C-alpha cells in the first residue's frame, strides 16, 4: 500500500550560489558523512560534478521528506537521511538514528529515482507500507 509520494525539482544554480556564499558549511549541513566524502572527491576532480551531486542529494531528501509526510521535522533531518547506491547504480535511501527507527516501526519501504540536467536536479520517491502494518489491511480505505 502506498504510504506517500514525494517529488522535488532543484535549481542547480541555487545550489552553486549557496556553495559560493556559504562554502563547505552548506554541504556539511545537507550531506551525511559518507555523502560528504563522495562530494569532496567529485568536487576535487571537477567542481561542477560536485555541485550536481549535492543538488541531486538535496532534491532526493526533499522528495523523501514529502513522501513520509514529515517535511524537515524531527525525526527527519538532512544528515539522518542518506542517498546511497546499489552496486547496479540504483539510488536508495539509507536512514540513521531516530529516523531509521521511526521508518522501521511503520514497516515502510522507499523507492527513489533521481536525475539531473545542466540546470536542474529532480527526484521522485514512493514510500510503501507493508500490508497489515498497524492493523491496515489491503481492503482498508
Short mmCIF file of N, CA, C and O in Angstrom, two decimals:
data_model
loop_
_atom_site.label_atom_id
_atom_site.label_comp_id
_atom_site.label_asym_id
_atom_site.label_seq_id
_atom_site.Cartn_x
_atom_site.Cartn_y
_atom_site.Cartn_z
N UNK A 1 0.84 -1.17 0.00
CA UNK A 1 0.00 0.00 0.00
C UNK A 1 0.90 1.25 0.00
O UNK A 1 1.88 1.32 0.73
N UNK A 2 0.55 2.22 -0.82
CA UNK A 2 1.34 3.45 -0.87
C UNK A 2 1.08 4.27 0.38
O UNK A 2 -0.05 4.57 0.74
N UNK A 3 2.15 4.63 1.06
CA UNK A 3 2.11 5.46 2.26
C UNK A 3 2.21 6.93 1.87
O UNK A 3 1.57 7.78 2.46
N UNK A 4 3.05 7.21 0.88
CA UNK A 4 3.22 8.59 0.44
C UNK A 4 4.06 8.70 -0.81
O UNK A 4 4.83 7.80 -1.14
N UNK A 5 3.90 9.81 -1.52
CA UNK A 5 4.66 10.10 -2.73
C UNK A 5 5.24 11.49 -2.59
O UNK A 5 4.55 12.41 -2.15
N UNK A 6 6.48 11.64 -2.99
CA UNK A 6 7.11 12.95 -2.93
C UNK A 6 7.92 13.21 -4.19
O UNK A 6 8.50 12.29 -4.77
N UNK A 7 7.95 14.44 -4.62
CA UNK A 7 8.77 14.82 -5.76
C UNK A 7 9.41 16.17 -5.47
O UNK A 7 8.90 16.94 -4.66
N UNK A 8 10.53 16.43 -6.09
CA UNK A 8 11.21 17.70 -5.91
C UNK A 8 12.05 18.00 -7.14
O UNK A 8 12.61 17.09 -7.76
N UNK A 9 12.09 19.27 -7.49
CA UNK A 9 12.99 19.76 -8.53
C UNK A 9 13.85 20.85 -7.91
O UNK A 9 13.35 21.68 -7.15
N UNK A 10 15.12 20.78 -8.18
CA UNK A 10 16.08 21.68 -7.56
C UNK A 10 16.86 22.41 -8.65
O UNK A 10 17.35 21.78 -9.59
N UNK A 11 16.96 23.71 -8.51
CA UNK A 11 17.73 24.51 -9.45
C UNK A 11 19.21 24.41 -9.08
O UNK A 11 19.62 24.86 -8.01
N UNK A 12 20.00 23.79 -9.93
CA UNK A 12 21.42 23.58 -9.66
C UNK A 12 22.12 24.92 -9.45
O UNK A 12 23.05 25.03 -8.64
N UNK A 13 21.66 25.97 -10.12
CA UNK A 13 22.27 27.30 -9.97
C UNK A 13 22.11 27.82 -8.54
O UNK A 13 23.00 28.49 -8.01
N UNK A 14 20.99 27.50 -7.89
CA UNK A 14 20.78 27.91 -6.48
C UNK A 14 21.76 27.19 -5.56
O UNK A 14 22.28 27.77 -4.61
N UNK A 15 21.99 25.91 -5.83
CA UNK A 15 22.94 25.13 -5.03
C UNK A 15 24.34 25.71 -5.21
O UNK A 15 25.08 25.90 -4.24
N UNK A 16 24.71 26.01 -6.45
CA UNK A 16 26.02 26.60 -6.73
C UNK A 16 26.18 27.93 -5.98
O UNK A 16 27.22 28.19 -5.37
N UNK A 17 25.14 28.75 -6.02
CA UNK A 17 25.18 30.05 -5.33
C UNK A 17 25.31 29.87 -3.82
O UNK A 17 26.05 30.62 -3.16
N UNK A 18 24.62 28.88 -3.25
CA UNK A 18 24.72 28.61 -1.81
C UNK A 18 26.13 28.16 -1.44
O UNK A 18 26.65 28.55 -0.40
N UNK A 19 26.74 27.34 -2.29
CA UNK A 19 28.11 26.91 -2.04
C UNK A 19 29.07 28.09 -2.10
O UNK A 19 29.99 28.20 -1.29
N UNK A 20 28.85 28.98 -3.06
CA UNK A 20 29.72 30.16 -3.18
C UNK A 20 29.56 31.08 -1.97
O UNK A 20 30.53 31.65 -1.50
N UNK A 21 28.34 31.20 -1.49
CA UNK A 21 28.04 32.09 -0.36
C UNK A 21 28.50 31.50 0.98
O UNK A 21 29.04 32.20 1.83
N UNK A 22 28.25 30.20 1.18
CA UNK A 22 28.49 29.58 2.48
C UNK A 22 29.65 28.58 2.51
O UNK A 22 29.96 28.05 3.57
N UNK A 23 30.22 28.28 1.37
CA UNK A 23 31.32 27.33 1.31
C UNK A 23 30.89 25.93 1.71
O UNK A 23 29.73 25.55 1.55
N UNK A 24 31.83 25.17 2.26
CA UNK A 24 31.57 23.78 2.64
C UNK A 24 30.48 23.64 3.70
O UNK A 24 29.88 22.58 3.82
N UNK A 25 30.23 24.70 4.47
CA UNK A 25 29.21 24.62 5.54
C UNK A 25 27.86 24.18 4.98
O UNK A 25 27.11 23.45 5.64
N UNK A 26 27.51 24.66 3.79
CA UNK A 26 26.23 24.27 3.19
C UNK A 26 26.18 22.77 2.94
O UNK A 26 25.24 22.09 3.33
N UNK A 27 27.22 22.23 2.31
CA UNK A 27 27.28 20.79 2.05
C UNK A 27 27.31 20.00 3.34
O UNK A 27 26.66 18.96 3.46
N UNK A 28 28.04 20.48 4.33
CA UNK A 28 28.14 19.79 5.62
C UNK A 28 26.82 19.75 6.35
O UNK A 28 26.57 18.86 7.16
N UNK A 29 25.95 20.69 6.09
CA UNK A 29 24.63 20.72 6.72
C UNK A 29 23.66 19.73 6.05
O UNK A 29 22.79 19.16 6.69
N UNK A 30 23.83 19.51 4.76
CA UNK A 30 22.89 18.71 3.97
C UNK A 30 23.31 17.25 3.83
O UNK A 30 22.47 16.35 3.82
N UNK A 31 24.60 17.00 3.75
CA UNK A 31 25.10 15.66 3.44
C UNK A 31 25.52 14.88 4.68
O UNK A 31 26.07 15.45 5.63
N UNK A 32 25.30 13.56 4.62
CA UNK A 32 25.81 12.67 5.68
C UNK A 32 27.33 12.59 5.53
O UNK A 32 27.90 13.05 4.53
N UNK A 33 27.99 11.97 6.48
CA UNK A 33 29.45 11.84 6.40
C UNK A 33 29.88 11.08 5.15
O UNK A 33 30.84 11.47 4.48
N UNK A 34 29.18 9.99 4.83
CA UNK A 34 29.53 9.21 3.63
C UNK A 34 29.31 10.03 2.35
O UNK A 34 30.14 10.01 1.44
N UNK A 35 28.19 10.75 2.29
CA UNK A 35 27.92 11.59 1.12
C UNK A 35 28.93 12.72 1.01
O UNK A 35 29.35 13.08 -0.10
N UNK A 36 29.33 13.27 2.14
CA UNK A 36 30.29 14.36 2.16
C UNK A 36 31.63 13.93 1.56
O UNK A 36 32.26 14.68 0.81
N UNK A 37 32.06 12.72 1.88
CA UNK A 37 33.32 12.20 1.33
C UNK A 37 33.23 12.07 -0.20
O UNK A 37 34.17 12.44 -0.91
N UNK A 38 32.10 11.58 -0.69
CA UNK A 38 31.90 11.46 -2.14
C UNK A 38 31.85 12.84 -2.78
O UNK A 38 32.48 13.08 -3.83
N UNK A 39 31.13 13.77 -2.15
CA UNK A 39 31.03 15.14 -2.68
C UNK A 39 32.41 15.78 -2.80
O UNK A 39 32.73 16.40 -3.81
N UNK A 40 33.23 15.62 -1.76
CA UNK A 40 34.57 16.22 -1.79
C UNK A 40 35.42 15.61 -2.91
O UNK A 40 36.13 16.32 -3.62
N UNK A 41 35.35 14.31 -3.07
CA UNK A 41 36.13 13.65 -4.13
C UNK A 41 35.67 14.10 -5.52
O UNK A 41 36.49 14.40 -6.39
N UNK A 42 34.37 14.17 -5.72
CA UNK A 42 33.85 14.61 -7.02
C UNK A 42 34.17 16.08 -7.27
O UNK A 42 34.50 16.46 -8.39
N UNK A 43 34.06 16.89 -6.25
CA UNK A 43 34.34 18.32 -6.39
C UNK A 43 35.81 18.57 -6.72
O UNK A 43 36.13 19.50 -7.47
N UNK A 44 36.68 17.75 -6.16
CA UNK A 44 38.11 17.89 -6.43
C UNK A 44 38.42 17.62 -7.89
O UNK A 44 39.23 18.32 -8.49
N UNK A 45 37.80 16.60 -8.45
CA UNK A 45 38.04 16.25 -9.85
C UNK A 45 37.47 17.28 -10.80
O UNK A 45 38.09 17.62 -11.78
N UNK A 46 36.23 17.72 -10.51
CA UNK A 46 35.56 18.70 -11.37
C UNK A 46 34.48 19.35 -10.53
O UNK A 46 33.52 18.68 -10.12
N UNK A 47 34.61 20.61 -10.22
CA UNK A 47 33.71 21.28 -9.27
C UNK A 47 32.24 21.16 -9.68
O UNK A 47 31.36 21.00 -8.84
N UNK A 48 31.96 21.21 -10.97
CA UNK A 48 30.57 21.12 -11.42
C UNK A 48 29.96 19.76 -11.09
O UNK A 48 28.78 19.65 -10.77
N UNK A 49 30.77 18.72 -11.14
CA UNK A 49 30.28 17.38 -10.78
C UNK A 49 29.87 17.33 -9.31
O UNK A 49 28.88 16.72 -8.94
N UNK A 50 30.62 18.01 -8.45
CA UNK A 50 30.28 18.10 -7.04
C UNK A 50 28.99 18.87 -6.81
O UNK A 50 28.16 18.47 -6.00
N UNK A 51 28.81 19.97 -7.55
CA UNK A 51 27.59 20.77 -7.42
C UNK A 51 26.38 19.93 -7.80
O UNK A 51 25.36 19.92 -7.09
N UNK A 52 26.46 19.21 -8.89
CA UNK A 52 25.32 18.37 -9.33
C UNK A 52 25.06 17.23 -8.34
O UNK A 52 23.91 16.88 -8.10
N UNK A 53 26.11 16.66 -7.79
CA UNK A 53 25.94 15.61 -6.78
C UNK A 53 25.16 16.17 -5.58
O UNK A 53 24.20 15.56 -5.11
N UNK A 54 25.56 17.33 -5.10
CA UNK A 54 24.89 17.95 -3.96
C UNK A 54 23.43 18.28 -4.31
O UNK A 54 22.52 18.05 -3.51
N UNK A 55 23.20 18.78 -5.52
CA UNK A 55 21.83 19.12 -5.94
C UNK A 55 20.94 17.88 -5.99
O UNK A 55 19.78 17.93 -5.56
N UNK A 56 21.46 16.76 -6.49
CA UNK A 56 20.63 15.55 -6.55
C UNK A 56 20.33 15.02 -5.16
O UNK A 56 19.21 14.56 -4.89
N UNK A 57 21.28 15.11 -4.25
CA UNK A 57 21.04 14.65 -2.87
C UNK A 57 20.04 15.55 -2.17
O UNK A 57 19.14 15.09 -1.47
N UNK A 58 20.17 16.85 -2.37
CA UNK A 58 19.22 17.81 -1.79
C UNK A 58 17.81 17.49 -2.29
O UNK A 58 16.86 17.39 -1.50
N UNK A 59 17.67 17.31 -3.60
CA UNK A 59 16.37 17.02 -4.21
C UNK A 59 15.79 15.69 -3.70
O UNK A 59 14.61 15.61 -3.38
N UNK A 60 16.63 14.67 -3.63
CA UNK A 60 16.16 13.35 -3.18
C UNK A 60 15.67 13.39 -1.73
O UNK A 60 14.64 12.79 -1.40
N UNK A 61 16.38 14.10 -0.88
CA UNK A 61 15.98 14.19 0.52
C UNK A 61 14.69 14.99 0.67
O UNK A 61 13.84 14.65 1.51
N UNK A 62 14.53 16.02 -0.12
CA UNK A 62 13.27 16.78 -0.13
C UNK A 62 12.11 15.88 -0.56
O UNK A 62 11.05 15.87 0.07
N UNK A 63 12.30 15.12 -1.64
CA UNK A 63 11.25 14.23 -2.13
C UNK A 63 10.90 13.17 -1.08
O UNK A 63 9.73 12.88 -0.82
N UNK A 64 11.92 12.59 -0.44
CA UNK A 64 11.69 11.59 0.60
C UNK A 64 10.93 12.19 1.77
O UNK A 64 9.97 11.59 2.27
N UNK A 65 11.33 13.38 2.21
CA UNK A 65 10.66 14.01 3.37
C UNK A 65 9.19 14.28 3.07
O UNK A 65 8.34 14.19 3.97
N UNK A 66 8.87 14.59 1.83
CA UNK A 66 7.47 14.80 1.43
C UNK A 66 6.72 13.46 1.41
O UNK A 66 5.57 13.39 1.83
N UNK A 67 7.38 12.42 0.92
CA UNK A 67 6.73 11.10 0.82
C UNK A 67 6.39 10.54 2.19
O UNK A 67 5.38 9.86 2.35
N UNK A 68 7.21 10.81 3.20
CA UNK A 68 6.91 10.29 4.54
C UNK A 68 6.00 11.24 5.32
O UNK A 68 5.58 10.93 6.42
N UNK A 69 5.73 12.40 4.75
CA UNK A 69 4.77 13.32 5.36
C UNK A 69 5.30 14.16 6.50
O UNK A 69 4.54 14.81 7.20
N UNK A 70 6.61 14.17 6.69
CA UNK A 70 7.18 14.93 7.80
C UNK A 70 7.77 16.28 7.38
O UNK A 70 7.92 17.17 8.21
N UNK A 71 8.13 16.40 6.12
CA UNK A 71 8.91 17.55 5.74
C UNK A 71 10.23 17.46 6.50
O UNK A 71 10.71 16.37 6.80
N UNK A 72 10.81 18.58 6.84
CA UNK A 72 12.07 18.56 7.60
C UNK A 72 11.81 18.82 9.07
O UNK A 72 12.32 19.76 9.68
N UNK A 73 10.97 17.94 9.65
CA UNK A 73 10.70 17.96 11.09
C UNK A 73 11.19 16.64 11.68
O UNK A 73 11.16 15.62 11.01
N UNK A 74 11.58 16.70 12.92
CA UNK A 74 12.10 15.50 13.59
C UNK A 74 11.12 14.35 13.47
O UNK A 74 9.92 14.57 13.53
N UNK A 75 11.58 13.17 13.25
CA UNK A 75 12.98 12.77 13.28
C UNK A 75 13.70 12.94 11.92
O UNK A 75 14.86 12.55 11.80
N UNK A 76 13.05 13.55 10.92
CA UNK A 76 13.67 13.74 9.62
C UNK A 76 14.65 14.91 9.68
O UNK A 76 14.26 16.02 10.00
N UNK A 77 15.91 14.62 9.40
CA UNK A 77 16.92 15.67 9.29
C UNK A 77 17.74 15.39 8.04
O UNK A 77 17.76 14.26 7.53
N UNK A 78 18.42 16.40 7.55
CA UNK A 78 19.25 16.24 6.35
C UNK A 78 20.26 15.12 6.52
O UNK A 78 20.45 14.30 5.63
N UNK A 79 20.92 15.08 7.65
CA UNK A 79 22.05 14.16 7.82
C UNK A 79 21.66 12.75 8.24
O UNK A 79 22.45 11.83 8.11
N UNK A 80 20.43 12.55 8.75
CA UNK A 80 20.00 11.19 9.10
C UNK A 80 19.38 10.47 7.90
O UNK A 80 19.11 9.28 7.98
N UNK A 81 19.18 11.19 6.82
CA UNK A 81 18.69 10.63 5.57
C UNK A 81 19.83 10.69 4.57
O UNK A 81 20.35 11.75 4.28
N UNK A 82 20.22 9.55 4.07
CA UNK A 82 21.36 9.46 3.15
C UNK A 82 20.90 8.83 1.84
O UNK A 82 20.07 7.92 1.85
N UNK A 83 21.43 9.31 0.75
CA UNK A 83 21.16 8.70 -0.55
C UNK A 83 22.38 7.88 -0.93
O UNK A 83 23.47 8.42 -1.13
N UNK A 84 22.19 6.58 -0.99
CA UNK A 84 23.27 5.67 -1.37
C UNK A 84 22.98 5.08 -2.73
O UNK A 84 22.03 5.50 -3.42
N UNK A 85 23.77 4.11 -3.10
CA UNK A 85 23.57 3.44 -4.39
C UNK A 85 23.82 1.94 -4.23
O UNK A 85 24.74 1.54 -3.52
N UNK A 86 23.01 1.16 -4.92
CA UNK A 86 23.27 -0.26 -5.02
C UNK A 86 24.43 -0.48 -5.99
O UNK A 86 24.76 0.44 -6.76
N UNK A 87 25.03 -1.67 -6.02
CA UNK A 87 26.11 -1.92 -6.98
C UNK A 87 25.69 -1.65 -8.44
O UNK A 87 26.50 -1.27 -9.27
N UNK A 88 24.40 -1.78 -8.71
CA UNK A 88 23.89 -1.52 -10.07
C UNK A 88 23.83 -0.03 -10.39
O UNK A 88 23.63 0.35 -11.53
N UNK A 89 23.98 0.81 -9.35
CA UNK A 89 23.86 2.26 -9.54
C UNK A 89 22.51 2.80 -9.12
O UNK A 89 22.32 4.01 -9.03
N UNK A 90 21.56 1.92 -8.87
CA UNK A 90 20.22 2.35 -8.45
C UNK A 90 20.31 3.11 -7.13
O UNK A 90 20.93 2.64 -6.18
N UNK A 91 19.71 4.32 -7.07
CA UNK A 91 19.75 5.08 -5.81
C UNK A 91 18.83 4.47 -4.76
O UNK A 91 17.76 3.93 -5.09
N UNK A 92 19.28 4.53 -3.52
CA UNK A 92 18.48 4.02 -2.40
C UNK A 92 18.54 5.02 -1.26
O UNK A 92 19.47 5.82 -1.17
N UNK A 93 17.55 4.94 -0.38
CA UNK A 93 17.53 5.74 0.84
C UNK A 93 18.13 4.90 1.96
O UNK A 93 17.72 3.75 2.17
N UNK A 94 19.08 5.48 2.68
CA UNK A 94 19.70 4.85 3.84
C UNK A 94 19.42 5.77 5.02
O UNK A 94 19.76 6.95 4.99
N UNK A 95 18.80 5.22 6.07
CA UNK A 95 18.40 6.05 7.21
C UNK A 95 19.22 5.71 8.44
O UNK A 95 19.69 4.58 8.60
N UNK A 96 19.36 6.70 9.32
CA UNK A 96 20.16 6.55 10.53
C UNK A 96 19.38 7.03 11.75
O UNK A 96 18.47 7.86 11.63
N UNK A 97 19.76 6.53 12.91
CA UNK A 97 19.25 7.01 14.19
C UNK A 97 17.75 6.93 14.35
O UNK A 97 17.10 5.95 13.94
N UNK A 98 17.19 7.99 14.92
CA UNK A 98 15.76 8.03 15.21
C UNK A 98 14.90 7.95 13.96
O UNK A 98 13.80 7.38 14.00
N UNK A 99 15.38 8.48 12.86
CA UNK A 99 14.62 8.40 11.60
C UNK A 99 14.52 6.95 11.13
O UNK A 99 13.45 6.51 10.70
N UNK A 100 15.60 6.22 11.25
CA UNK A 100 15.58 4.79 10.89
C UNK A 100 14.57 4.04 11.77
O UNK A 100 13.77 3.25 11.26
N UNK A 101 14.59 4.30 13.07
CA UNK A 101 13.67 3.64 13.99
C UNK A 101 12.22 4.00 13.67
O UNK A 101 11.34 3.13 13.67
N UNK A 102 11.95 5.28 13.39
CA UNK A 102 10.60 5.75 13.04
C UNK A 102 10.11 5.04 11.77
O UNK A 102 8.97 4.56 11.73
N UNK A 103 10.95 4.95 10.79
CA UNK A 103 10.63 4.35 9.49
C UNK A 103 10.35 2.85 9.64
O UNK A 103 9.35 2.34 9.13
N UNK A 104 11.22 2.16 10.36
CA UNK A 104 11.07 0.72 10.58
C UNK A 104 9.82 0.39 11.39
O UNK A 104 9.14 -0.59 11.13
N UNK A 105 9.50 1.21 12.39
CA UNK A 105 8.33 0.98 13.24
C UNK A 105 7.04 1.02 12.42
O UNK A 105 6.03 0.42 12.83
N UNK A 106 7.05 1.69 11.30
CA UNK A 106 5.87 1.81 10.44
C UNK A 106 5.89 0.83 9.27
O UNK A 106 5.03 0.87 8.40
N UNK A 107 6.88 -0.06 9.25
CA UNK A 107 7.04 -1.05 8.19
C UNK A 107 7.06 -0.41 6.80
O UNK A 107 6.37 -0.84 5.89
N UNK A 108 7.88 0.63 6.66
CA UNK A 108 7.92 1.38 5.41
C UNK A 108 9.10 0.95 4.55
O UNK A 108 10.09 0.42 5.04
N UNK A 109 8.95 1.20 3.25
CA UNK A 109 9.98 0.91 2.27
C UNK A 109 9.97 2.03 1.24
O UNK A 109 8.89 2.44 0.79
N UNK A 110 11.14 2.53 0.86
CA UNK A 110 11.22 3.66 -0.07
C UNK A 110 11.77 3.22 -1.42
O UNK A 110 12.65 2.36 -1.50
N UNK A 111 11.25 3.86 -2.47
CA UNK A 111 11.73 3.68 -3.84
C UNK A 111 12.08 5.08 -4.35
O UNK A 111 11.27 6.00 -4.22
N UNK A 112 13.25 5.22 -4.94
CA UNK A 112 13.75 6.54 -5.29
C UNK A 112 14.25 6.58 -6.73
O UNK A 112 14.90 5.64 -7.19
N UNK A 113 13.96 7.68 -7.41
CA UNK A 113 14.51 7.95 -8.73
C UNK A 113 15.08 9.36 -8.71
O UNK A 113 14.45 10.28 -8.19
N UNK A 114 16.29 9.51 -9.24
CA UNK A 114 17.00 10.79 -9.23
C UNK A 114 17.55 11.06 -10.62
O UNK A 114 18.06 10.14 -11.28
N UNK A 115 17.46 12.30 -11.06
CA UNK A 115 18.03 12.68 -12.36
C UNK A 115 18.54 14.11 -12.30
O UNK A 115 18.13 14.88 -11.43
N UNK A 116 19.44 14.44 -13.21
CA UNK A 116 19.89 15.83 -13.30
C UNK A 116 20.25 16.16 -14.74
O UNK A 116 20.63 15.31 -15.52
N UNK A 117 20.08 17.42 -15.03
CA UNK A 117 20.50 18.02 -16.30
C UNK A 117 21.33 19.23 -15.95
O UNK A 117 21.59 19.49 -14.79
N UNK A 118 21.70 20.01 -16.91
CA UNK A 118 22.59 21.15 -16.68
C UNK A 118 22.12 22.05 -15.54
O UNK A 118 22.88 22.34 -14.62
N UNK A 119 20.86 22.49 -15.57
CA UNK A 119 20.38 23.46 -14.59
C UNK A 119 19.46 22.91 -13.52
O UNK A 119 19.11 23.63 -12.59
N UNK A 120 19.06 21.64 -13.63
CA UNK A 120 18.07 21.12 -12.68
C UNK A 120 18.42 19.69 -12.24
O UNK A 120 18.95 18.90 -13.01
N UNK A 121 18.04 19.40 -11.00
CA UNK A 121 18.08 18.05 -10.46
C UNK A 121 16.65 17.74 -10.02
O UNK A 121 15.97 18.62 -9.46
N UNK A 122 16.19 16.54 -10.28
CA UNK A 122 14.82 16.18 -9.91
C UNK A 122 14.82 14.79 -9.28
O UNK A 122 15.64 13.94 -9.61
N UNK A 123 13.88 14.60 -8.36
CA UNK A 123 13.75 13.31 -7.67
C UNK A 123 12.29 12.97 -7.48
O UNK A 123 11.44 13.85 -7.33
N UNK A 124 12.02 11.67 -7.45
CA UNK A 124 10.69 11.14 -7.22
C UNK A 124 10.84 10.00 -6.23
O UNK A 124 11.70 9.15 -6.38
N UNK A 125 10.02 10.01 -5.19
CA UNK A 125 10.10 8.99 -4.15
C UNK A 125 8.71 8.45 -3.84
O UNK A 125 7.77 9.22 -3.65
N UNK A 126 8.61 7.13 -3.81
CA UNK A 126 7.38 6.46 -3.39
C UNK A 126 7.72 5.67 -2.14
O UNK A 126 8.70 4.91 -2.12
N UNK A 127 6.93 5.87 -1.09
CA UNK A 127 7.11 5.11 0.14
C UNK A 127 5.89 4.22 0.29
O UNK A 127 4.76 4.68 0.16
N UNK A 128 6.16 2.94 0.50
CA UNK A 128 5.05 2.00 0.68
C UNK A 128 5.10 1.40 2.07
O UNK A 128 6.15 1.35 2.70
N UNK A 129 3.94 0.97 2.50
CA UNK A 129 3.80 0.34 3.81
C UNK A 129 3.37 -1.09 3.59
O UNK A 129 2.50 -1.37 2.76
N UNK A 130 3.99 -2.01 4.33
CA UNK A 130 3.64 -3.42 4.22
C UNK A 130 2.18 -3.61 4.57
O UNK A 130 1.66 -2.98 5.49
N UNK A 131 1.49 -4.46 3.83
CA UNK A 131 0.09 -4.76 4.13
C UNK A 131 -0.01 -5.31 5.55
O UNK A 131 0.82 -6.09 5.99
N UNK A 132 -1.02 -4.87 6.25
CA UNK A 132 -1.25 -5.35 7.60
C UNK A 132 -0.55 -4.55 8.69
O UNK A 132 -0.80 -4.77 9.85
N UNK A 133 0.33 -3.63 8.31
CA UNK A 133 1.01 -2.82 9.33
C UNK A 133 -0.01 -1.93 10.01
O UNK A 133 -0.88 -1.36 9.38
N UNK A 134 0.10 -1.83 11.34
CA UNK A 134 -0.83 -1.04 12.16
C UNK A 134 -2.29 -1.44 11.93
O UNK A 134 -3.18 -0.61 11.95
N UNK A 135 -2.51 -2.71 11.65
CA UNK A 135 -3.87 -3.20 11.51
C UNK A 135 -4.54 -2.76 10.20
O UNK A 135 -5.72 -2.92 10.03
N UNK A 136 -3.77 -2.25 9.28
CA UNK A 136 -4.34 -1.83 8.00
C UNK A 136 -4.31 -3.02 7.05
O UNK A 136 -3.26 -3.64 6.85
N UNK A 137 -5.43 -3.33 6.49
CA UNK A 137 -5.46 -4.43 5.52
C UNK A 137 -5.50 -3.84 4.12
O UNK A 137 -5.72 -2.64 3.93
N UNK A 138 -5.31 -4.69 3.14
CA UNK A 138 -5.34 -4.23 1.75
C UNK A 138 -6.71 -3.68 1.40
O UNK A 138 -6.85 -2.92 0.43
N UNK A 139 -7.73 -4.00 2.15
CA UNK A 139 -9.09 -3.54 1.85
C UNK A 139 -9.49 -2.29 2.62
O UNK A 139 -10.59 -1.82 2.46
N UNK A 140 -8.62 -1.79 3.47
CA UNK A 140 -8.97 -0.59 4.23
C UNK A 140 -8.96 0.64 3.33
O UNK A 140 -8.23 0.70 2.36
N UNK A 141 -9.76 1.62 3.72
CA UNK A 141 -9.82 2.86 2.93
C UNK A 141 -9.36 4.02 3.76
O UNK A 141 -9.49 4.13 4.88
#
